[in-house]
């Protein structure tokens, strides 16, 4: 009888330990998602003006005229004269709704997959492991948030294509009504091909660069070194995948307002751009992207670490 009671008590202790372990993991994941969402909100709102100008440059080749010119200064003047100061933040509400779950999933998935690919006694992951974890994180978060990405691109470009949306919901309703539900996944294939390695490169480069940075007596990296690592990581990753990003943007707005589609698929999109605009057409908006990317990539990693420290989740170096 006593042995049965002891066995029951042991089983109860094991069950409670299992509950505590998984409760801790669940709370940790929730905190990471909250930190990622906060980092996305801060980052995208800060760089929204350059983000919009970059998109305008990327899709301007689809228009009969070039209302935004060829330089950043010309584009700034054009947006301000046509839409005023708030025009620089057009589409930012949709972008924030997109990036908050986007960043929440990206950072959480990245940390989760890093734990999965790490060996029990391994302290630092190899470049291959970092790329695998980051790429899987990019694939999952992209698939789950892609319709918001399309809506964000369309609300940002509505004025340029002679369309007016009353907001994100209005854009979604009109898009589905005029083009069908499939339009919410326009450009998904090329986005998967470019977005998946982008997250892998970005996360991997940031981690590898941070390993090279000097640390203080507490083992911490100075904030200006974190900003430098984030900027270099983001700039390198975005430059590598920029042609794919250009094709993605064009396919997202292709057929907007019920207009005839210009591209059959991403291969046709690539061929059309190269044939009509040359190879450099794939790199339209690159300089704007450089200006936008440096502060954007810096802010997101520092903001994520800052939110983690604020909420008591110590950032892990792997």
Short mmCIF file of C-alpha atoms in Angstrom, two decimals:
data_model
loop_
_atom_site.label_atom_id
_atom_site.label_comp_id
_atom_site.label_asym_id
_atom_site.label_seq_id
_atom_site.Cartn_x
_atom_site.Cartn_y
_atom_site.Cartn_z
CA UNK A 1 0.00 0.00 0.00
CA UNK A 2 2.78 2.40 0.99
CA UNK A 3 4.68 1.58 -2.23
CA UNK A 4 1.58 2.44 -4.26
CA UNK A 5 1.26 5.79 -2.48
CA UNK A 6 4.96 6.57 -3.08
CA UNK A 7 4.60 5.65 -6.75
CA UNK A 8 1.56 7.92 -7.02
CA UNK A 9 3.45 10.79 -5.37
CA UNK A 10 6.41 10.28 -7.71
CA UNK A 11 4.07 10.31 -10.69
CA UNK A 12 2.47 13.53 -9.43
CA UNK A 13 5.89 15.17 -9.00
CA UNK A 14 6.88 14.13 -12.52
CA UNK A 15 3.63 15.55 -13.91
CA UNK A 16 4.14 18.86 -12.07
CA UNK A 17 7.75 19.08 -13.29
CA UNK A 18 6.56 18.47 -16.87
CA UNK A 19 3.88 21.17 -16.47
CA UNK A 20 6.37 23.67 -15.03
CA UNK A 21 8.85 22.98 -17.82
CA UNK A 22 6.33 23.47 -20.60
CA UNK A 23 4.73 26.43 -18.87
CA UNK A 24 8.17 28.08 -18.74
CA UNK A 25 8.72 27.35 -22.44
CA UNK A 26 5.29 28.75 -23.29
CA UNK A 27 5.90 31.91 -21.29
CA UNK A 28 9.32 32.32 -22.89
CA UNK A 29 7.84 31.98 -26.38
CA UNK A 30 5.12 34.52 -25.54
CA UNK A 31 7.70 37.02 -24.32
CA UNK A 32 9.82 36.51 -27.44
CA UNK A 33 6.79 37.08 -29.67
CA UNK A 34 5.90 40.24 -27.77
CA UNK A 35 9.50 41.50 -28.06
CA UNK A 36 9.54 40.74 -31.78
CA UNK A 37 6.25 42.56 -32.34
CA UNK A 38 7.53 45.62 -30.47
CA UNK A 39 10.76 45.61 -32.46
CA UNK A 40 8.80 45.48 -35.71
CA UNK A 41 6.53 48.37 -34.73
CA UNK A 42 9.42 50.62 -33.72
CA UNK A 43 11.55 49.73 -36.74
CA UNK A 44 9.00 50.12 -39.51
CA UNK A 45 7.51 53.33 -38.20
CA UNK A 46 10.99 54.87 -37.99
CA UNK A 47 11.93 54.00 -41.58
CA UNK A 48 8.47 54.24 -43.22
CA UNK A 49 9.34 57.23 -45.47
CA UNK A 50 12.32 55.49 -47.08
CA UNK A 51 10.40 52.23 -47.28
CA UNK A 52 7.68 53.88 -49.35
CA UNK A 53 10.13 55.62 -51.67
CA UNK A 54 11.94 52.32 -52.25
CA UNK A 55 8.69 50.62 -53.27
CA UNK A 56 7.79 53.53 -55.57
CA UNK A 57 11.11 53.15 -57.37
CA UNK A 58 10.72 49.38 -57.63
CA UNK A 59 7.32 49.48 -59.34
CA UNK A 60 7.70 52.74 -61.27
CA UNK A 61 8.82 50.77 -64.34
CA UNK A 62 5.27 49.40 -64.62
CA UNK A 63 3.91 52.90 -65.23
CA UNK A 64 3.76 54.71 -68.56
CA UNK A 65 5.44 57.75 -67.01
CA UNK A 66 7.98 58.21 -64.19
CA UNK A 67 6.26 60.65 -61.81
CA UNK A 68 8.77 60.05 -59.02
CA UNK A 69 11.96 60.71 -61.00
CA UNK A 70 15.22 58.81 -60.68
CA UNK A 71 16.69 60.22 -57.46
CA UNK A 72 15.67 60.15 -53.82
CA UNK A 73 15.33 63.93 -53.74
CA UNK A 74 12.98 63.93 -56.75
CA UNK A 75 10.86 61.21 -55.17
CA UNK A 76 10.66 63.06 -51.84
CA UNK A 77 9.51 66.24 -53.62
CA UNK A 78 6.95 64.33 -55.70
CA UNK A 79 5.41 62.51 -52.73
CA UNK A 80 5.29 65.68 -50.62
CA UNK A 81 3.71 67.78 -53.41
CA UNK A 82 1.08 65.15 -54.27
CA UNK A 83 0.24 63.76 -50.83
CA UNK A 84 1.74 66.00 -48.17
CA UNK A 85 3.88 64.99 -45.20
CA UNK A 86 1.64 62.08 -44.18
CA UNK A 87 2.11 60.63 -47.67
CA UNK A 88 5.49 59.31 -46.53
CA UNK A 89 3.68 57.09 -44.03
CA UNK A 90 1.00 55.89 -46.48
CA UNK A 91 0.59 52.16 -46.01
CA UNK A 92 2.47 52.23 -42.68
CA UNK A 93 -0.57 51.13 -40.66
CA UNK A 94 -0.92 48.07 -42.89
CA UNK A 95 2.84 47.59 -42.74
CA UNK A 96 2.82 47.66 -38.92
CA UNK A 97 -0.05 45.16 -38.82
CA UNK A 98 2.05 42.99 -41.11
CA UNK A 99 5.43 43.34 -39.42
CA UNK A 100 4.27 42.96 -35.83
CA UNK A 101 3.24 39.32 -36.34
CA UNK A 102 6.00 39.05 -38.95
CA UNK A 103 8.79 40.04 -36.57
CA UNK A 104 7.18 38.20 -33.67
CA UNK A 105 7.19 34.97 -35.68
CA UNK A 106 10.59 35.59 -37.28
CA UNK A 107 12.51 36.05 -34.03
CA UNK A 108 10.57 33.37 -32.14
CA UNK A 109 10.91 30.79 -34.93
CA UNK A 110 14.59 31.63 -35.34
CA UNK A 111 15.33 31.04 -31.64
CA UNK A 112 13.19 27.88 -31.65
CA UNK A 113 14.88 26.37 -34.71
CA UNK A 114 18.31 27.25 -33.32
CA UNK A 115 17.49 25.23 -30.22
CA UNK A 116 16.38 22.35 -32.45
CA UNK A 117 19.53 22.20 -34.61
CA UNK A 118 21.95 22.67 -31.72
CA UNK A 119 23.72 19.63 -30.30
CA UNK A 120 23.34 19.05 -26.52
CA UNK A 121 26.88 20.20 -25.64
CA UNK A 122 27.26 22.74 -28.45
CA UNK A 123 27.83 26.37 -27.39
CA UNK A 124 28.05 28.12 -30.76
CA UNK A 125 26.20 27.18 -33.92
CA UNK A 126 28.00 26.84 -37.24
CA UNK A 127 27.15 29.07 -40.21
CA UNK A 128 25.21 26.21 -41.79
CA UNK A 129 23.13 25.71 -38.65
CA UNK A 130 22.47 29.44 -38.38
CA UNK A 131 21.38 29.60 -42.03
CA UNK A 132 19.12 26.57 -41.65
CA UNK A 133 17.39 27.98 -38.56
CA UNK A 134 17.03 31.46 -40.09
CA UNK A 135 15.77 30.17 -43.43
CA UNK A 136 13.16 27.93 -41.80
CA UNK A 137 12.06 30.88 -39.66
CA UNK A 138 11.74 33.02 -42.79
CA UNK A 139 9.73 30.37 -44.63
CA UNK A 140 7.24 29.88 -41.81
CA UNK A 141 6.70 33.57 -41.01
CA UNK A 142 6.42 34.51 -44.70
CA UNK A 143 3.78 31.87 -45.38
CA UNK A 144 1.71 32.88 -42.35
CA UNK A 145 1.75 36.65 -42.98
CA UNK A 146 1.96 36.92 -46.79
CA UNK A 147 -1.56 38.29 -47.51
CA UNK A 148 -0.81 41.26 -45.22
CA UNK A 149 2.38 41.87 -47.21
CA UNK A 150 0.38 42.09 -50.45
CA UNK A 151 -2.21 44.43 -48.92
CA UNK A 152 0.51 46.63 -47.52
CA UNK A 153 2.20 46.95 -50.93
CA UNK A 154 -1.12 47.78 -52.59
CA UNK A 155 -2.19 50.42 -50.09
CA UNK A 156 1.25 51.99 -50.41
CA UNK A 157 0.95 52.13 -54.22
CA UNK A 158 -2.76 52.97 -54.55
CA UNK A 159 -2.27 56.62 -55.50
CA UNK A 160 0.36 55.80 -58.13
CA UNK A 161 -2.06 53.43 -59.90
CA UNK A 162 -5.07 55.74 -59.68
CA UNK A 163 -6.81 53.73 -57.00
CA UNK A 164 -8.02 54.82 -53.57
CA UNK A 165 -8.43 52.44 -50.66
CA UNK A 166 -10.27 53.37 -47.51
CA UNK A 167 -7.88 51.28 -45.45
CA UNK A 168 -6.54 47.78 -45.14
CA UNK A 169 -9.97 46.09 -44.99
CA UNK A 170 -11.23 48.05 -48.00
CA UNK A 171 -8.10 47.03 -49.93
CA UNK A 172 -8.66 43.36 -49.02
CA UNK A 173 -12.34 43.44 -50.04
CA UNK A 174 -11.67 45.16 -53.38
CA UNK A 175 -8.72 42.91 -54.20
CA UNK A 176 -10.69 39.72 -53.57
CA UNK A 177 -13.77 41.06 -55.37
CA UNK A 178 -11.88 42.20 -58.48
CA UNK A 179 -9.17 39.52 -58.73
CA UNK A 180 -10.14 36.65 -56.47
CA UNK A 181 -8.62 35.27 -53.27
CA UNK A 182 -5.53 34.11 -55.17
CA UNK A 183 -4.50 37.75 -55.64
CA UNK A 184 -3.59 37.84 -51.94
CA UNK A 185 -0.76 35.45 -52.81
CA UNK A 186 0.51 37.24 -55.92
CA UNK A 187 4.28 36.83 -56.02
CA UNK A 188 4.33 34.18 -53.29
CA UNK A 189 6.69 31.85 -55.16
CA UNK A 190 9.39 34.47 -55.74
CA UNK A 191 8.84 35.78 -52.22
CA UNK A 192 9.53 32.31 -50.86
CA UNK A 193 12.66 31.98 -52.98
CA UNK A 194 14.03 35.38 -51.92
CA UNK A 195 12.50 35.89 -48.46
CA UNK A 196 13.53 32.53 -47.03
CA UNK A 197 17.29 32.94 -47.57
CA UNK A 198 17.04 36.64 -46.71
CA UNK A 199 16.04 35.91 -43.12
CA UNK A 200 18.70 33.20 -43.00
CA UNK A 201 21.44 35.56 -44.17
CA UNK A 202 20.27 38.41 -41.95
CA UNK A 203 20.08 36.39 -38.74
CA UNK A 204 23.30 34.49 -39.47
CA UNK A 205 25.37 37.54 -40.41
CA UNK A 206 24.20 39.43 -37.32
CA UNK A 207 25.18 36.56 -35.02
CA UNK A 208 28.57 36.03 -36.68
CA UNK A 209 29.40 39.74 -36.61
CA UNK A 210 28.44 40.02 -32.93
CA UNK A 211 30.92 37.23 -32.16
CA UNK A 212 33.68 39.52 -33.48
CA UNK A 213 32.70 42.53 -31.38
CA UNK A 214 34.55 43.47 -28.16
CA UNK A 215 32.70 43.00 -24.86
CA UNK A 216 32.81 44.85 -21.56
CA UNK A 217 33.58 43.36 -18.16
CA UNK A 218 30.05 41.94 -17.93
CA UNK A 219 30.33 40.22 -21.29
CA UNK A 220 27.96 42.71 -22.96
CA UNK A 221 28.34 44.27 -26.41
CA UNK A 222 28.14 48.08 -26.61
CA UNK A 223 24.98 49.38 -28.26
CA UNK A 224 26.88 51.13 -31.07
CA UNK A 225 28.55 47.81 -31.93
CA UNK A 226 25.12 46.11 -31.95
CA UNK A 227 23.84 48.81 -34.30
CA UNK A 228 26.84 48.27 -36.58
CA UNK A 229 26.31 44.49 -36.66
CA UNK A 230 22.61 44.87 -37.45
CA UNK A 231 23.28 47.40 -40.20
CA UNK A 232 25.95 45.28 -41.92
CA UNK A 233 23.88 42.10 -41.59
CA UNK A 234 20.74 43.69 -43.04
CA UNK A 235 22.60 45.52 -45.81
CA UNK A 236 24.44 42.38 -46.93
CA UNK A 237 21.32 40.20 -46.87
CA UNK A 238 19.12 42.68 -48.73
CA UNK A 239 21.73 43.39 -51.41
CA UNK A 240 22.05 39.65 -52.11
CA UNK A 241 18.31 39.10 -52.57
CA UNK A 242 17.31 42.53 -53.98
CA UNK A 243 16.42 41.38 -57.54
CA UNK A 244 13.98 38.89 -56.02
CA UNK A 245 12.50 41.63 -53.86
CA UNK A 246 11.93 43.83 -56.92
CA UNK A 247 10.10 41.03 -58.74
CA UNK A 248 8.09 40.31 -55.61
CA UNK A 249 6.91 43.93 -55.33
CA UNK A 250 5.90 44.09 -58.97
CA UNK A 251 3.91 40.88 -58.86
CA UNK A 252 2.16 42.00 -55.67
CA UNK A 253 0.75 45.12 -57.33
CA UNK A 254 0.27 43.52 -60.76
CA UNK A 255 -3.44 43.62 -61.64
CA UNK A 256 -4.23 46.27 -59.05
CA UNK A 257 -7.56 48.05 -59.53
CA UNK A 258 -8.64 45.33 -61.99
CA UNK A 259 -6.01 46.29 -64.58
CA UNK A 260 -4.73 43.60 -66.99
CA UNK A 261 -1.84 41.63 -65.53
CA UNK A 262 1.58 42.29 -67.03
CA UNK A 263 3.30 39.16 -65.71
CA UNK A 264 2.31 35.49 -66.01
CA UNK A 265 4.68 34.28 -63.30
CA UNK A 266 7.97 35.27 -61.67
CA UNK A 267 10.02 33.83 -64.57
CA UNK A 268 8.06 35.95 -67.04
CA UNK A 269 8.42 38.92 -64.68
CA UNK A 270 12.21 38.47 -64.66
CA UNK A 271 12.38 38.15 -68.46
CA UNK A 272 10.16 41.19 -69.00
CA UNK A 273 12.15 43.44 -66.67
CA UNK A 274 15.49 42.45 -68.21
CA UNK A 275 14.15 42.80 -71.77
CA UNK A 276 12.46 46.20 -71.29
CA UNK A 277 14.64 47.84 -68.64
CA UNK A 278 17.89 45.92 -68.67
CA UNK A 279 19.49 44.06 -65.79
CA UNK A 280 19.65 47.27 -63.77
CA UNK A 281 15.85 47.28 -63.75
CA UNK A 282 16.12 44.53 -61.14
CA UNK A 283 18.09 46.90 -58.92
CA UNK A 284 15.80 49.94 -59.08
CA UNK A 285 15.51 51.43 -55.62
CA UNK A 286 18.74 49.79 -54.42
CA UNK A 287 20.32 53.05 -53.23
CA UNK A 288 17.12 54.02 -51.46
CA UNK A 289 17.14 50.58 -49.92
CA UNK A 290 20.69 51.10 -48.67
CA UNK A 291 19.69 54.36 -46.98
CA UNK A 292 16.58 52.72 -45.52
CA UNK A 293 18.21 49.45 -44.58
CA UNK A 294 21.10 50.78 -42.49
CA UNK A 295 18.94 52.32 -39.74
CA UNK A 296 16.17 49.73 -40.17
CA UNK A 297 18.33 46.65 -39.72
CA UNK A 298 20.20 48.30 -36.86
CA UNK A 299 17.06 49.28 -34.99
CA UNK A 300 15.28 45.92 -35.20
CA UNK A 301 18.01 43.86 -33.50
CA UNK A 302 18.73 46.46 -30.83
CA UNK A 303 15.00 46.96 -30.22
CA UNK A 304 14.48 43.19 -29.90
CA UNK A 305 17.31 42.86 -27.38
CA UNK A 306 16.06 45.93 -25.49
CA UNK A 307 12.53 44.56 -25.21
CA UNK A 308 13.93 41.24 -24.02
CA UNK A 309 15.93 42.96 -21.29
CA UNK A 310 12.92 45.07 -20.35
CA UNK A 311 10.67 42.01 -19.99
CA UNK A 312 13.29 39.93 -18.22
CA UNK A 313 14.12 37.56 -21.06
CA UNK A 314 17.90 37.62 -21.35
CA UNK A 315 19.03 37.57 -25.01
CA UNK A 316 20.92 34.37 -25.83
CA UNK A 317 24.12 34.34 -27.82
CA UNK A 318 24.51 31.20 -29.94
#
